[in-house]
CSV table of C-alpha atoms in Angstrom, one decimal:
chain,number,residue,atom,x,y,z
A,149,MET,CA,5.7,10.9,-6.2
A,150,ILE,CA,5.2,10.7,-9.3
A,151,ARG,CA,7.0,6.9,-9.3
A,152,GLY,CA,3.7,5.4,-7.0
A,153,TRP,CA,1.3,6.6,-9.9
A,154,LEU,CA,3.2,5.5,-12.8
A,155,LEU,CA,1.8,1.6,-13.2
A,156,PRO,CA,-1.6,3.2,-12.9
A,157,ALA,CA,-1.6,5.9,-15.5
A,158,MET,CA,0.2,2.9,-18.0
A,159,LEU,CA,-3.0,1.0,-16.9
A,160,THR,CA,-5.4,3.6,-17.9
A,161,THR,CA,-3.4,4.9,-21.0
A,162,ALA,CA,-3.1,1.2,-22.1
A,163,GLY,CA,-6.8,0.6,-21.8
A,164,ALA,CA,-7.9,4.1,-23.6
A,165,LEU,CA,-6.0,1.8,-26.4
A,166,ALA,CA,-7.1,-0.9,-26.3
A,167,ALA,CA,-10.3,0.5,-26.2
A,168,ALA,CA,-9.8,2.5,-29.6
A,169,GLY,CA,-10.1,-0.6,-31.6
A,170,PRO,CA,-13.7,-1.8,-30.8
A,171,LEU,CA,-14.7,1.5,-30.4
A,172,ALA,CA,-13.5,2.3,-34.0
A,173,GLY,CA,-15.4,-1.0,-34.9
A,174,GLY,CA,-18.3,0.2,-33.7
A,175,ASN,CA,-18.5,-2.1,-30.5
A,176,THR,CA,-19.1,0.8,-27.5
A,177,VAL,CA,-19.9,-1.9,-25.1
A,178,ALA,CA,-16.8,-4.2,-26.0
A,179,ALA,CA,-15.0,-1.0,-25.6
A,180,ALA,CA,-17.0,0.8,-22.5
A,181,ALA,CA,-15.8,-3.1,-20.8
A,182,VAL,CA,-12.0,-3.1,-21.9
A,183,LEU,CA,-11.6,0.8,-20.4
A,184,VAL,CA,-13.3,-0.3,-17.5
A,185,ALA,CA,-11.7,-3.3,-16.6
A,186,CYS,CA,-8.3,-1.3,-17.1
A,187,VAL,CA,-9.6,2.0,-15.5
A,188,ALA,CA,-10.5,-0.5,-12.4
A,189,PHE,CA,-7.1,-2.3,-12.1
A,190,ALA,CA,-5.4,0.9,-12.2
A,191,ALA,CA,-7.3,2.0,-9.5
A,192,VAL,CA,-6.0,-1.1,-7.4
A,193,ASN,CA,-2.4,-0.6,-8.2
A,194,SER,CA,-2.5,3.2,-7.3
A,195,PRO,CA,-2.2,4.4,-3.9
A,196,LEU,CA,-5.9,5.6,-3.8
A,197,ILE,CA,-6.6,2.4,-1.8
A,198,PHE,CA,-5.0,2.9,1.3
A,199,PRO,CA,-5.2,5.5,4.2
A,200,ALA,CA,-3.0,9.1,3.4
A,201,PRO,CA,0.3,7.8,3.5
A,202,LEU,CA,2.2,9.4,6.9
A,203,GLY,CA,5.8,10.4,6.8
A,204,ALA,CA,8.0,7.7,8.9
A,205,GLU,CA,8.8,10.6,11.9
A,206,GLU,CA,4.7,11.2,12.1
A,207,ALA,CA,3.8,7.6,12.0
A,208,ARG,CA,6.3,6.8,14.5
A,209,ARG,CA,5.1,9.8,16.9
A,210,ARG,CA,1.6,8.7,16.7
A,211,SER,CA,2.3,5.1,17.1
A,212,ALA,CA,3.8,5.9,20.4
A,213,ALA,CA,1.0,7.9,21.4
A,214,ASP,CA,-1.8,5.6,20.8
A,215,GLY,CA,-0.1,2.1,20.7
A,216,ARG,CA,-1.1,1.6,17.1
A,217,PRO,CA,1.6,0.0,14.6
A,218,VAL,CA,3.2,1.6,11.6
A,219,ILE,CA,2.8,-0.1,8.4
A,220,TYR,CA,5.8,0.6,5.6
A,221,TRP,CA,4.0,-0.3,2.0
A,222,ARG,CA,5.2,1.1,-1.5
A,223,PRO,CA,2.6,1.6,-4.2
A,224,GLY,CA,2.2,-1.1,-6.4
A,225,CYS,CA,3.0,-3.7,-4.2
A,226,ARG,CA,0.8,-7.2,-4.4
A,227,TYR,CA,1.9,-8.5,-0.8
A,228,CYS,CA,1.0,-4.3,0.6
A,229,ARG,CA,-2.3,-4.8,-1.7
A,230,ARG,CA,-2.9,-8.2,0.0
A,231,LEU,CA,-2.5,-7.1,3.5
A,232,ARG,CA,-4.5,-3.7,2.7
A,233,PHE,CA,-7.5,-5.9,1.3
A,234,ARG,CA,-7.3,-8.3,4.6
A,235,LEU,CA,-7.3,-5.8,7.3
A,236,GLY,CA,-10.9,-4.5,5.3
A,237,ARG,CA,-12.0,-1.3,7.6
A,238,ASP,CA,-9.0,-1.9,10.0
A,239,ALA,CA,-6.2,-0.8,8.4
A,240,ARG,CA,-7.6,2.7,8.5
A,241,ARG,CA,-6.5,2.7,12.1
A,242,ALA,CA,-2.8,1.7,11.5
A,243,HIS,CA,-0.4,4.0,10.6
A,244,TRP,CA,0.9,3.7,6.9
A,245,VAL,CA,4.2,5.3,5.4
A,246,ASP,CA,4.5,5.3,1.7
A,247,ILE,CA,8.3,4.4,1.6
A,248,TRP,CA,9.0,5.9,-2.0
A,249,ARG,CA,7.7,9.2,-0.6
A,250,ASP,CA,9.7,8.8,2.1
A,251,PRO,CA,13.8,8.1,2.2
A,252,ALA,CA,13.7,7.7,6.2
A,253,ALA,CA,10.7,5.5,6.1
A,254,ALA,CA,13.1,3.7,3.4
A,255,ALA,CA,15.8,3.4,5.4
A,256,ALA,CA,13.8,2.0,9.0
A,257,VAL,CA,12.6,-1.0,6.2
A,258,ARG,CA,16.1,-1.3,5.0
A,259,ALA,CA,17.4,-1.5,8.8
A,260,VAL,CA,14.7,-3.9,10.0
A,261,ALA,CA,15.3,-6.4,6.4
A,262,ASP,CA,18.6,-6.7,6.3
A,263,GLY,CA,19.1,-4.2,4.1
A,264,ASN,CA,16.5,-4.7,1.8
A,265,GLU,CA,13.3,-2.8,0.7
A,266,THR,CA,11.1,-5.7,1.7
A,267,VAL,CA,7.4,-4.5,2.5
A,268,PRO,CA,5.0,-4.7,4.2
A,269,THR,CA,7.1,-4.2,7.1
A,270,VAL,CA,5.1,-3.6,10.1
A,271,VAL,CA,6.9,-2.0,13.0
A,272,LEU,CA,5.4,-1.6,16.7
A,273,PRO,CA,5.2,1.4,19.0
A,274,ASP,CA,8.2,-1.1,21.3
A,275,GLY,CA,10.4,-1.4,18.6
A,276,ARG,CA,10.0,-5.0,17.3
A,277,ALA,CA,9.4,-5.4,14.0
A,278,ARG,CA,7.5,-8.1,11.1
A,279,VAL,CA,8.3,-8.1,7.6
A,280,ASN,CA,5.4,-9.8,5.3
A,281,PRO,CA,3.2,-10.1,8.3
A,282,ASP,CA,-0.1,-12.4,8.6
A,283,ALA,CA,-3.1,-10.5,8.7
A,284,GLU,CA,-5.0,-11.7,11.5
A,285,TRP,CA,-1.4,-11.0,13.9
A,286,VAL,CA,-1.7,-7.2,12.1
A,287,ARG,CA,-5.8,-7.3,13.0
A,288,GLU,CA,-5.3,-8.3,16.6
A,289,LEU,CA,-2.7,-5.3,17.3
A,290,LEU,CA,-5.2,-2.8,15.8
């Protein structure tokens, strides 16, 4: 769980340190701009932009019940972030599973992706899967 927040914490800390210089020089506007930019970049790279993650078993159970796909992802993955942003509001309709939080999810991704933990990986209720899918294809499933 901590691993997903490591990059955002580092970015926020770096922003605070980078803002200290202009702040010490009396330039509060520049310091605030640097800090806001770093915090915004940290937020975009944090788990906050994704729907609340489920466990792999719970996601599979819900997927079987409602027919929606399971999307396996991990924090800091630019391809996962791109898929999330391209899906927009529709992203909340899928079942998102963080592979860093659930070892069973990581194993499920490795089974689909030839032993690699390549995300995003989308698994349909019938068991078919696609690694790094096009956002339009996922949107059609939703």
